[in-house]
Tab-separated table of C-alpha atoms and ligand atoms in Angstrom:
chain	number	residue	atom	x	y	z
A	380	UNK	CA	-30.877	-9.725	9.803
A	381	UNK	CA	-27.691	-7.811	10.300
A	382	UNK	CA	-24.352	-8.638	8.595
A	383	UNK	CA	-21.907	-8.114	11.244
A	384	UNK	CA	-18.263	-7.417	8.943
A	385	UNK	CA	-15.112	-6.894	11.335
A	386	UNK	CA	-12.087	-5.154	9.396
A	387	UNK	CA	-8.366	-5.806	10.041
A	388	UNK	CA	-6.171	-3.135	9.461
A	389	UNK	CA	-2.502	-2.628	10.781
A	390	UNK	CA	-0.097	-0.627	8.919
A	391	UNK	CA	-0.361	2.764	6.271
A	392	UNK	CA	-1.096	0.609	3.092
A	393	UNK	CA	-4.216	-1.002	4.674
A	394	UNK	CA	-5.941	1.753	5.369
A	395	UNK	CA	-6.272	3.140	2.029
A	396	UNK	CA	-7.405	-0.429	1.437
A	397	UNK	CA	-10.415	-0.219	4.258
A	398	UNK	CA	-11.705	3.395	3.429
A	399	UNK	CA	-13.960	2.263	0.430
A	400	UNK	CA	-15.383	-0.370	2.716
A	401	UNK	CA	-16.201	1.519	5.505
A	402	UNK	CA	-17.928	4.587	2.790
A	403	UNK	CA	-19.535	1.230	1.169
A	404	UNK	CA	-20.694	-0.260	4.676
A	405	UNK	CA	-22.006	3.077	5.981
A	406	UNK	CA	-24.883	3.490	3.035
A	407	UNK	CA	-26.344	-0.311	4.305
A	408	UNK	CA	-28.768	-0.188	7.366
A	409	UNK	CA	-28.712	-4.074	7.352
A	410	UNK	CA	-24.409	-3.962	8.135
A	411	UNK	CA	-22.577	-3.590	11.411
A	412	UNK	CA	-19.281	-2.851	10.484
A	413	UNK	CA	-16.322	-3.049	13.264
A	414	UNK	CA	-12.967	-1.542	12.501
A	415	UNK	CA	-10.056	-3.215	14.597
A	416	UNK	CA	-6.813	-1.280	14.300
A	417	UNK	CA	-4.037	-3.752	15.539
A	418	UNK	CA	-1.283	-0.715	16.497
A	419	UNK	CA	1.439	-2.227	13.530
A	420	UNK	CA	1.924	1.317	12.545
A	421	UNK	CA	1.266	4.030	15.708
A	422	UNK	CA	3.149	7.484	14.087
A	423	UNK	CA	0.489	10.186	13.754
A	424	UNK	CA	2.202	10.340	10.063
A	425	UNK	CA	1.752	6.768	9.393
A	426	UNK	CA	-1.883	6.381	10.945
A	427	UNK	CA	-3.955	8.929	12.061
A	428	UNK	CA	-3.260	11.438	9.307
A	429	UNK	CA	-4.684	8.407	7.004
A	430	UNK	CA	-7.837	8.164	9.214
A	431	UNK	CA	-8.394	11.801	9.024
A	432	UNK	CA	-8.098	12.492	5.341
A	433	UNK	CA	-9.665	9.695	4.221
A	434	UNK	CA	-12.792	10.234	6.546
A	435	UNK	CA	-12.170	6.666	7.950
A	436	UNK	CA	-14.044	6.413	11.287
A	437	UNK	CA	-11.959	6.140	14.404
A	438	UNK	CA	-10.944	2.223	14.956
A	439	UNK	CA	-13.645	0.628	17.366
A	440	UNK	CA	-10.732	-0.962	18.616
A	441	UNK	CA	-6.571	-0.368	18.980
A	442	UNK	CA	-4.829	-3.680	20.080
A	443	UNK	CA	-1.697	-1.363	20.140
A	444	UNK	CA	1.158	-3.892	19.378
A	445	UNK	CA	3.630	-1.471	17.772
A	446	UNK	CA	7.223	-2.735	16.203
A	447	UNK	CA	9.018	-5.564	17.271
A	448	UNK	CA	10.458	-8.715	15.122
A	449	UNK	CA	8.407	-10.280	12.856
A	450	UNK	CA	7.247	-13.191	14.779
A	451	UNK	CA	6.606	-11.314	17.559
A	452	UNK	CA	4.579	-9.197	15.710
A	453	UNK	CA	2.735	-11.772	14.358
A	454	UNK	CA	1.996	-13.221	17.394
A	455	UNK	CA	1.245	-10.127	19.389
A	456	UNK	CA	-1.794	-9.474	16.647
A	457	UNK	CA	-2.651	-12.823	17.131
A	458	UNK	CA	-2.921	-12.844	21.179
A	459	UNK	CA	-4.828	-9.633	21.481
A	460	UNK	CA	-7.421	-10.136	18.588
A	461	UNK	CA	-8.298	-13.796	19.513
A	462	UNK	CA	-10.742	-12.417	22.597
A	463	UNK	CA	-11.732	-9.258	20.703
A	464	UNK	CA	-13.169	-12.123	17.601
A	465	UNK	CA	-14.577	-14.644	20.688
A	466	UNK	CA	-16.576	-11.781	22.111
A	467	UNK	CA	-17.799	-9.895	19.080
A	468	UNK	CA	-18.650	-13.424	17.546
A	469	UNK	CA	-18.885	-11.660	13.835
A	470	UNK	CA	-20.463	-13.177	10.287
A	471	UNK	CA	-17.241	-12.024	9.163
A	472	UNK	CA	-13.476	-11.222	8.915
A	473	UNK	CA	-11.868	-8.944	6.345
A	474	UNK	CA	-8.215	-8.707	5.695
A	475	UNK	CA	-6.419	-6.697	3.463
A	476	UNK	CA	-3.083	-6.588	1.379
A	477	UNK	CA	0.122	-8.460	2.529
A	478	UNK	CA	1.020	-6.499	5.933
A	479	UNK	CA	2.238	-9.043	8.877
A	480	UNK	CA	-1.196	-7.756	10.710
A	481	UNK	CA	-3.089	-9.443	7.751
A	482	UNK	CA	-1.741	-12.680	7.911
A	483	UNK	CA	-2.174	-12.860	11.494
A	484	UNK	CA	-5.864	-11.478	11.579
A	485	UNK	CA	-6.553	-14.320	9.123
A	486	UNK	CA	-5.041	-17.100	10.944
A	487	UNK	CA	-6.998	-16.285	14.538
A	488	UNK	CA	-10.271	-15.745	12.583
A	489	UNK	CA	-10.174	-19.031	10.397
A	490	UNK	CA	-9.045	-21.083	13.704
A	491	UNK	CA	-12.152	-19.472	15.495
A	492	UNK	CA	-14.344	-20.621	12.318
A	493	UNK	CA	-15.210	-17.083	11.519
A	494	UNK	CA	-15.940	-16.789	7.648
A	495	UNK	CA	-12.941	-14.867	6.392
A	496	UNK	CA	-12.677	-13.099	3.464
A	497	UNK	CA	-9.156	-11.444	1.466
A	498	UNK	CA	-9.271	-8.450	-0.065
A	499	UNK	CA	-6.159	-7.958	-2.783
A	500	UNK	CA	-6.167	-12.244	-3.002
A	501	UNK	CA	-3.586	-13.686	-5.307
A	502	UNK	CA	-0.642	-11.701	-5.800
A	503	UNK	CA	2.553	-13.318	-5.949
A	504	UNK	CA	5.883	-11.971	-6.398
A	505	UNK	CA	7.388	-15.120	-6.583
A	506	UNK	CA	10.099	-14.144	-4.202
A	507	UNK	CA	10.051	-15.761	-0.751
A	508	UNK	CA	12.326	-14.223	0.653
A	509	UNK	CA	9.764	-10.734	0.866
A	510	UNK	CA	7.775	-11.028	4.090
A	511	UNK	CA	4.707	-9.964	2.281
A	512	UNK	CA	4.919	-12.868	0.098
A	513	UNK	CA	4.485	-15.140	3.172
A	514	UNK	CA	1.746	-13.424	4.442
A	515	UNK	CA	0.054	-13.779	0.994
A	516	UNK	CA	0.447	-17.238	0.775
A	517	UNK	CA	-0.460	-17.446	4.373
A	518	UNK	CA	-3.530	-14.853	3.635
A	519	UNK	CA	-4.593	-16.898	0.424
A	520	UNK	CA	-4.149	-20.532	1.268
A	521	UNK	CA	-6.769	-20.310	4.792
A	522	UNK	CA	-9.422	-17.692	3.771
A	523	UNK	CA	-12.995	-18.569	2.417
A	524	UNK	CA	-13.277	-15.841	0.149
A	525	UNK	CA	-10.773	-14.170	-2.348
A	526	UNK	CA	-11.288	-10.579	-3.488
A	527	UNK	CA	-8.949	-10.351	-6.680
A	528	UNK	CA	-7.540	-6.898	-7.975
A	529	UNK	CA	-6.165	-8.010	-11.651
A	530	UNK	CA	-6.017	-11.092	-13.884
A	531	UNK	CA	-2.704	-12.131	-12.495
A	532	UNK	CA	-4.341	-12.869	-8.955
A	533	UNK	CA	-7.065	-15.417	-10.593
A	534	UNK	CA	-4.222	-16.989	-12.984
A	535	UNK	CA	-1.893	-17.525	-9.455
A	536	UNK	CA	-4.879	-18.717	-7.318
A	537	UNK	CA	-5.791	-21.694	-10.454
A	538	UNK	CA	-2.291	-22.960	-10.243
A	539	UNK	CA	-2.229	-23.058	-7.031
A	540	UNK	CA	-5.217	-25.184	-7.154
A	541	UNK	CA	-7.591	-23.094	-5.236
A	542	UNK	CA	-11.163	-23.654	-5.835
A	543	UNK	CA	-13.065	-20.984	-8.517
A	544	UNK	CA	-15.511	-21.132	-5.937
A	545	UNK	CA	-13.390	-18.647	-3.579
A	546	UNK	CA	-12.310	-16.652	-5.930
A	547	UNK	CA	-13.921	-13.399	-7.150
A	548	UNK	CA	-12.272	-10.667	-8.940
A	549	UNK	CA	-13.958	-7.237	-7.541
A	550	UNK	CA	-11.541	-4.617	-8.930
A	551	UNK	CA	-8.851	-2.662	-6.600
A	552	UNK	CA	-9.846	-1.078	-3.350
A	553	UNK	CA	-6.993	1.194	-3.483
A	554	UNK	CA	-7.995	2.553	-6.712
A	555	UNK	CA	-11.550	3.600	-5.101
A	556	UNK	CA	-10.110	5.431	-2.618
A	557	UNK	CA	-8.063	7.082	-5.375
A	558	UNK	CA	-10.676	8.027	-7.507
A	559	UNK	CA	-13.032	9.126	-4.572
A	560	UNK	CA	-10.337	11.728	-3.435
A	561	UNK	CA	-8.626	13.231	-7.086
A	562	UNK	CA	-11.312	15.570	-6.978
A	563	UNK	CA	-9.899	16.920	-4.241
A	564	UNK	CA	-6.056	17.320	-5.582
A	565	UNK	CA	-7.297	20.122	-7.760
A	566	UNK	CA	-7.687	22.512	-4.541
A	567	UNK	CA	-4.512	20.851	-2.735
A	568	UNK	CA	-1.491	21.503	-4.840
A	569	UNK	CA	0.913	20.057	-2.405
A	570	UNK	CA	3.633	21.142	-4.467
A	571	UNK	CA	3.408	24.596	-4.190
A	572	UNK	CA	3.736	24.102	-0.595
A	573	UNK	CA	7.487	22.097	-0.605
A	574	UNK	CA	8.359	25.110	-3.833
A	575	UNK	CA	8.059	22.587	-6.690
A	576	UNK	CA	6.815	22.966	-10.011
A	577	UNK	CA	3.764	21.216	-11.456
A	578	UNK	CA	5.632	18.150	-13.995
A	579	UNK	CA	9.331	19.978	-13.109
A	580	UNK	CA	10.017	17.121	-10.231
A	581	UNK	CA	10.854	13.038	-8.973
A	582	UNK	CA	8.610	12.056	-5.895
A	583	UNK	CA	10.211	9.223	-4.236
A	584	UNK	CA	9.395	6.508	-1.598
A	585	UNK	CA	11.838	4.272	-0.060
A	586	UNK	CA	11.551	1.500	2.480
A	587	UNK	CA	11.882	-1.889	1.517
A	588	UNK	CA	14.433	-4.279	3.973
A	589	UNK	CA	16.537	-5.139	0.921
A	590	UNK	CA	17.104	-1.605	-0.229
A	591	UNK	CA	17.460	0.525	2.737
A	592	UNK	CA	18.179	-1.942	5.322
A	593	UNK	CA	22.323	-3.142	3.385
A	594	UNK	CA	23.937	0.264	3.823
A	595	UNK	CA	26.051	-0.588	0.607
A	596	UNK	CA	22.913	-0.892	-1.740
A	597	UNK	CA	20.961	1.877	0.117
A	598	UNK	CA	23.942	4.509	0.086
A	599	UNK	CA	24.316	3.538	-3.748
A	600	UNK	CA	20.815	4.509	-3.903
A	601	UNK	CA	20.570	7.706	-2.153
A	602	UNK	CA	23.956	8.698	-4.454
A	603	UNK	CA	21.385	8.269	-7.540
A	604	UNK	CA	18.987	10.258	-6.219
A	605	UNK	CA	21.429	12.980	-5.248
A	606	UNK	CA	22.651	12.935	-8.892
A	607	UNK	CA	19.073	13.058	-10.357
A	608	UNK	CA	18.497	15.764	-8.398
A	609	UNK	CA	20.835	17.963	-9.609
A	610	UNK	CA	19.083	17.614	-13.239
A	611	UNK	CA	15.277	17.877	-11.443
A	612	UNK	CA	14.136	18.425	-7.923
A	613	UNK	CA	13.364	15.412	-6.183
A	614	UNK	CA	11.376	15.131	-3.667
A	615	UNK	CA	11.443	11.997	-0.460
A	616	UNK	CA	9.352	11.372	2.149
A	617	UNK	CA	11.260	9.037	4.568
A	618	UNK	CA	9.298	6.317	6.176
A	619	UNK	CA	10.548	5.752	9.545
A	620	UNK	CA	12.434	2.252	8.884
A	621	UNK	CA	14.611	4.430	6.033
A	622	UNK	CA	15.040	7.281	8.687
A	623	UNK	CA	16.623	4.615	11.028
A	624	UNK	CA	18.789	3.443	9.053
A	625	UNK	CA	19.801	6.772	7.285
A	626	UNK	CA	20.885	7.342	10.894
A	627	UNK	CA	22.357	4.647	11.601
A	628	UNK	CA	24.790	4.536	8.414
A	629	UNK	CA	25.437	8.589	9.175
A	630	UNK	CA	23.868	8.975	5.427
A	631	UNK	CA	22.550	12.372	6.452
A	632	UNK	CA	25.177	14.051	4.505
A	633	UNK	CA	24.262	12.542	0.982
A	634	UNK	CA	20.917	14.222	1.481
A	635	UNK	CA	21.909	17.419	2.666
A	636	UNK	CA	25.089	17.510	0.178
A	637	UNK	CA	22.335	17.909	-2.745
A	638	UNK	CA	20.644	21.357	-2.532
A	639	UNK	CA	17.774	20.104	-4.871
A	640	UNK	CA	17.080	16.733	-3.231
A	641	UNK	CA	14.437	17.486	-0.274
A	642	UNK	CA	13.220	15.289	2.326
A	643	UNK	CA	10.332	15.190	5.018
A	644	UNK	CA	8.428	13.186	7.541
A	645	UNK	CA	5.888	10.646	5.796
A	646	UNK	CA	3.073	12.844	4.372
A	647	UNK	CA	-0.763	12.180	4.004
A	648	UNK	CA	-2.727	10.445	1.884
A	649	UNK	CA	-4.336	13.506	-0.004
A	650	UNK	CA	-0.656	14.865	0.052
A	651	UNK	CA	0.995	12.356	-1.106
A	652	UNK	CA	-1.243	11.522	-4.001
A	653	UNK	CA	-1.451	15.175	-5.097
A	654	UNK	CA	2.378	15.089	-5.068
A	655	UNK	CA	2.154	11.981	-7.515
A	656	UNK	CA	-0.713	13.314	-9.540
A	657	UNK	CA	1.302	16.804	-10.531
A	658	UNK	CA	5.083	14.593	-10.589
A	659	UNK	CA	6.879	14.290	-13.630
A	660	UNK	CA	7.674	10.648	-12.687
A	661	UNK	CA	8.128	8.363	-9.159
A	662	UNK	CA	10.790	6.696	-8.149
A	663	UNK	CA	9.713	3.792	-5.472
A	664	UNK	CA	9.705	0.040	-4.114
A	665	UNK	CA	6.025	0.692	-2.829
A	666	UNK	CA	3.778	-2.011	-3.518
A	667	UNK	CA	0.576	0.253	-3.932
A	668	UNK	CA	2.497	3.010	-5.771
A	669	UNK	CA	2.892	0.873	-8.687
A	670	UNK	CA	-0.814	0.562	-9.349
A	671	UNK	CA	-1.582	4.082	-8.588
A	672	UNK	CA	0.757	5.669	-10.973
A	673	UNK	CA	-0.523	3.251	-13.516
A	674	UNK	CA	-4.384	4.515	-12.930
A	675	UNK	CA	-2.740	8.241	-13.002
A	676	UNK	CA	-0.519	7.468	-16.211
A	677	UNK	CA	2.411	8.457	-14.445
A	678	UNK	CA	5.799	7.057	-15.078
A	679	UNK	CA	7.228	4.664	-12.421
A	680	UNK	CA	10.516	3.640	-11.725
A	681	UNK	CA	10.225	0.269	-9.415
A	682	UNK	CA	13.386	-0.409	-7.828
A	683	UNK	CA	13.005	-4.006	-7.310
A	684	UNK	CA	13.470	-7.412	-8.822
A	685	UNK	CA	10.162	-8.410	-9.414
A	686	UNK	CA	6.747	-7.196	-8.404
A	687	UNK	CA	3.267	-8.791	-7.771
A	688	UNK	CA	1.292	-6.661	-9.553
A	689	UNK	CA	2.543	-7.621	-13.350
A	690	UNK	CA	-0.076	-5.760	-14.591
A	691	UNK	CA	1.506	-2.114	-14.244
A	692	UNK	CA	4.250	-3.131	-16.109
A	693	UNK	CA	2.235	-5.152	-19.008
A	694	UNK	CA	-0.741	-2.467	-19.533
A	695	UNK	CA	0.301	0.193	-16.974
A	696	UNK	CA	3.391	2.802	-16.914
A	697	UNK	CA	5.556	0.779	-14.483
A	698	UNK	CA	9.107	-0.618	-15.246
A	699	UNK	CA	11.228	-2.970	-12.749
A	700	UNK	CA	14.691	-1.610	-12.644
A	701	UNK	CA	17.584	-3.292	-10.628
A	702	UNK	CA	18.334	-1.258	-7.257
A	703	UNK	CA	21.614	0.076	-8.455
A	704	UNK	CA	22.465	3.314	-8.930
A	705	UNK	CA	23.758	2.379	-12.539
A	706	UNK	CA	20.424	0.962	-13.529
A	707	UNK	CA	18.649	3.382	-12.009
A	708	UNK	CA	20.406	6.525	-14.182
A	709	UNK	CA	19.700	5.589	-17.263
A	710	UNK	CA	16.175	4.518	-16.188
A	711	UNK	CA	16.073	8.222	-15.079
A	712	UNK	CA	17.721	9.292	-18.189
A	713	UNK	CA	14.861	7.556	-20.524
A	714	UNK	CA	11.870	8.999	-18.454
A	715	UNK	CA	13.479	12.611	-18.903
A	716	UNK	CA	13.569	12.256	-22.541
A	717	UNK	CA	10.085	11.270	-22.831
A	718	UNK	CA	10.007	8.052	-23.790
A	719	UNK	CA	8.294	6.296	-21.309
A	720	UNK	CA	5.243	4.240	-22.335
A	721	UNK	CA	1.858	5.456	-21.705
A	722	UNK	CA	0.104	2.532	-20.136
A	723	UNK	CA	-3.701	1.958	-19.795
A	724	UNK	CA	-6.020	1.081	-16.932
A	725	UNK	CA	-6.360	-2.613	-15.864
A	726	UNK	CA	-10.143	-3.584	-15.986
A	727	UNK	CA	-12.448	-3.162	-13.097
A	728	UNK	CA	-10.249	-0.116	-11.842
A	729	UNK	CA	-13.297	1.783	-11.702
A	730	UNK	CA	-13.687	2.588	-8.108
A	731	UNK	CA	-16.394	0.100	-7.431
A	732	UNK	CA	-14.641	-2.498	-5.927
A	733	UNK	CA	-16.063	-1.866	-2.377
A	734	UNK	CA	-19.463	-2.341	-3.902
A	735	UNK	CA	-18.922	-5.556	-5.433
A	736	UNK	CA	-16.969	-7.162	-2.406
A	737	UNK	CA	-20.216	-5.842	-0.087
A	738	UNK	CA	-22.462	-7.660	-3.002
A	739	UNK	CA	-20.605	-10.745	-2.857
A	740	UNK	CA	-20.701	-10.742	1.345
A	741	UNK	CA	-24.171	-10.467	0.936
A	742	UNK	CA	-24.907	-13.341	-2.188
A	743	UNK	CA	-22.337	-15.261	0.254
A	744	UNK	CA	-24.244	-15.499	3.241
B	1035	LIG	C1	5.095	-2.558	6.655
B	1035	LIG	C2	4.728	-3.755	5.775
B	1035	LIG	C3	5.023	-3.430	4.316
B	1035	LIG	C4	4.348	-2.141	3.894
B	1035	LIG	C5	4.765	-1.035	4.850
B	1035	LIG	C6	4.097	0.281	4.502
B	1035	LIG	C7	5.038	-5.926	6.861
B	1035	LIG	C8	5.868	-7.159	6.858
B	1035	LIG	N1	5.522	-4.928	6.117
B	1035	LIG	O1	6.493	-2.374	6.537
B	1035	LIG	O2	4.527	-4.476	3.511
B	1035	LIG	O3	4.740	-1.809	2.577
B	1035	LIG	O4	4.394	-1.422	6.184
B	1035	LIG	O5	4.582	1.303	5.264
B	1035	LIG	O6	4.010	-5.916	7.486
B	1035	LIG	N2	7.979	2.458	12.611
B	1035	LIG	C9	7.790	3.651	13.243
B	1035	LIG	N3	6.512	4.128	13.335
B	1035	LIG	C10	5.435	3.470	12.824
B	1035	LIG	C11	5.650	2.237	12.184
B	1035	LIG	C12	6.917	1.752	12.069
B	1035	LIG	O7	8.717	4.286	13.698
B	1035	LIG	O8	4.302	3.990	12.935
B	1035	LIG	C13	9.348	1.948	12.445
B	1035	LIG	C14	9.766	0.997	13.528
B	1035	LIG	O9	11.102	1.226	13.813
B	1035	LIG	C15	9.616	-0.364	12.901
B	1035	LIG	C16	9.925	-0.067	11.435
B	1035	LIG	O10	9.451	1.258	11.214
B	1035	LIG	O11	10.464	-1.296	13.457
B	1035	LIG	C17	9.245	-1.008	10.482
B	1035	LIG	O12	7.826	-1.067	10.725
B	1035	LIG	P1	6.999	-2.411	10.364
B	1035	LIG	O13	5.572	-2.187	10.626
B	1035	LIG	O14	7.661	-3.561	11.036
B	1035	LIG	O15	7.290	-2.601	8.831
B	1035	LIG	P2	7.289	-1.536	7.627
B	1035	LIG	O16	8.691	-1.409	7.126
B	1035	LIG	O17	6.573	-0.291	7.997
């Protein structure tokens, strides 16, 4: 009998997510594995450059929907995958993370009766007013199976009152992916290439609605990280939403008034993680970021409120500071004096998590 697995993936942070399944899938004979790309994120930068450096097979599938609002979004996924799931009939459905594409996948699959399965189940943020935090509740609340990264996620699925029965906690896909491709970091020394120094710079990442999307909070922001910059060279990828809206405020001048703060299109997955490996600290409102720079022992700066991944900040090297330039100086000013905590890794970080999610498919079926 073959296991026929269809993956959901949509935008940059899921497929980092789906590369350890589709390495994991690949060494079983007895596994069809199907990878439907739903077009959430199209940019070579934000998509195919993933695809390509993390040797994920091209998507079997592209149901193209690009940007649009977020219920149109949502509903775009949800019109074009409904005939692709009728017609490839599969044993099951795997989602991953909190992306609108996720939530939708899960939603068409469960109506269809497909068994459907959640990989990074249970985070919470607590803050509903994140669209992510919707689509996890959304995610969580329909799916037969619950693939949990960290103790948090089994803790927030109980009180919620889901059955144990769902819930398994398999360890973090993104930190399998991570581990697979460190190796590689030693060769590519990205930060030779943008003139940096190995531990002598800030890598940032910027994108969230609520910090680049009200020009008052997002020019207070870039100010910072003009400032920092003139004590140690930071570095920014922009993420097309934060390019918008840089110009649509006009905020090109606060990044070119700084002669040490450098910019560039969204960079690759290799890239980008050989950028954080040799940093001397990030500064970010990434979601994934968090939990990487805790496996790396890297200081992080999270400019947000609250996060759902609790453990960075309670074993790992991550710190929630308020998105205010204030705040975020004398943040800055304690990681450049050393004092940042070391953090350790959060169990079953061990780059098997692909393995144990394929196990439990199989127990499962
Ligand atoms: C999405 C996810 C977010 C994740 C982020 C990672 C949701 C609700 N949000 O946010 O959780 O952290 O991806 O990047 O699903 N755009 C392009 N090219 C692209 C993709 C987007 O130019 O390839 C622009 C468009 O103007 C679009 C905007 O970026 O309107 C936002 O894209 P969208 O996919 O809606 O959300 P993200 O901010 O990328």
């Amino acid at each position: 009998m073959i296991m026929h697995i269809i993956s959901i993936v949509g935008a940059r942070p899921n497929f980092v997510k789906v590369a350890p399944i589709c390495w994991e899938t690949a060494k079983h004979k007895d596994i069809r594995h199907t990878l439907v790309h739903t077009g959430q994120h199209y940019d070579i930068s934000m998509s195919d450059n993933f695809f390509q450096t993390l040797d994920i097979p091209q998507p079997d599938i592209n149901l193209e929907v690009g940007s649009s609002s977020h219920g149109e979004q949502t509903g775009k996924v949800m019109i074009a995958l409904e005939p692709v799931l009728e017609e490839y009939k599969p044993d099951w459905v795997l989602t991953y993370g909190d992306v609108n594409s996720t939530a939708a996948a899960a939603l068409v699959a469960v109506k269809l009766g497909i068994k459907t399965a959640h990989v990074e189940a249970g985070l919470r943020s607590g803050d509903r007013s994140m669209p992510e935090e919707i689509n996890r509740i959304v995610t969580d609340s329909i799916s037969d199976l619950l693939f949990v990264t960290e103790q948090s996620g089994i803790d927030n699925l109980n009180n919620e009152g889901v059955s144990e029965i769902k819930t398994r906690f398999t360890g973090n896909v993104m930190i399998d992916s991570l581990i697979k491709l460190l190796p590689k970091t030693e060769k590519n020394r990205a930060f030779k290439t943008f003139g940096l120094e190995q531990g002598k710079y800030i890598l940032v990442t910027l994108h969230r609605p609520s910090n680049v999307d009200n020009p008052d909070v997002f020019r207070d922001l870039l100010s910072a990280l003009g400032d920092i910059s003139e004590d140690i060279p930071v570095f920014f990828p922009i993420h097309p939403r934060t390019r918008k809206s840089i110009e649509e405020y006009g905020f090109e001048d606060i990044l070119h008034k700084h002669k040490h703060l450098y910019s560039s299109t969204p960079v690759d997955y290799l890239t980008f993680l050989s950028l954080t490996r040799y940093s001397g600290g990030l500064i970010t409102d990434s979601g994934g970021i968090q939990e990487e720079t805790t496996y790396l022992g890297i200081p992080c700066i999270t400019l947000r409120p609250n996060t759902e991944r609790p453990s960075t900040i309670t074993l790992g090297t991550n710190e929630l500071v308020e998105p205010s330039s204030g705040a975020l100086l004398s943040a800055f000013s304690r990681l450049k004096s050393g004092e940042w905590r070391k953090g350790s890794i959060p169990p079953l970080w061990d780059g098997k998590a692909a393995e144990r999610i394929i196990n439990t498919l199989f127990e499962s079926e």
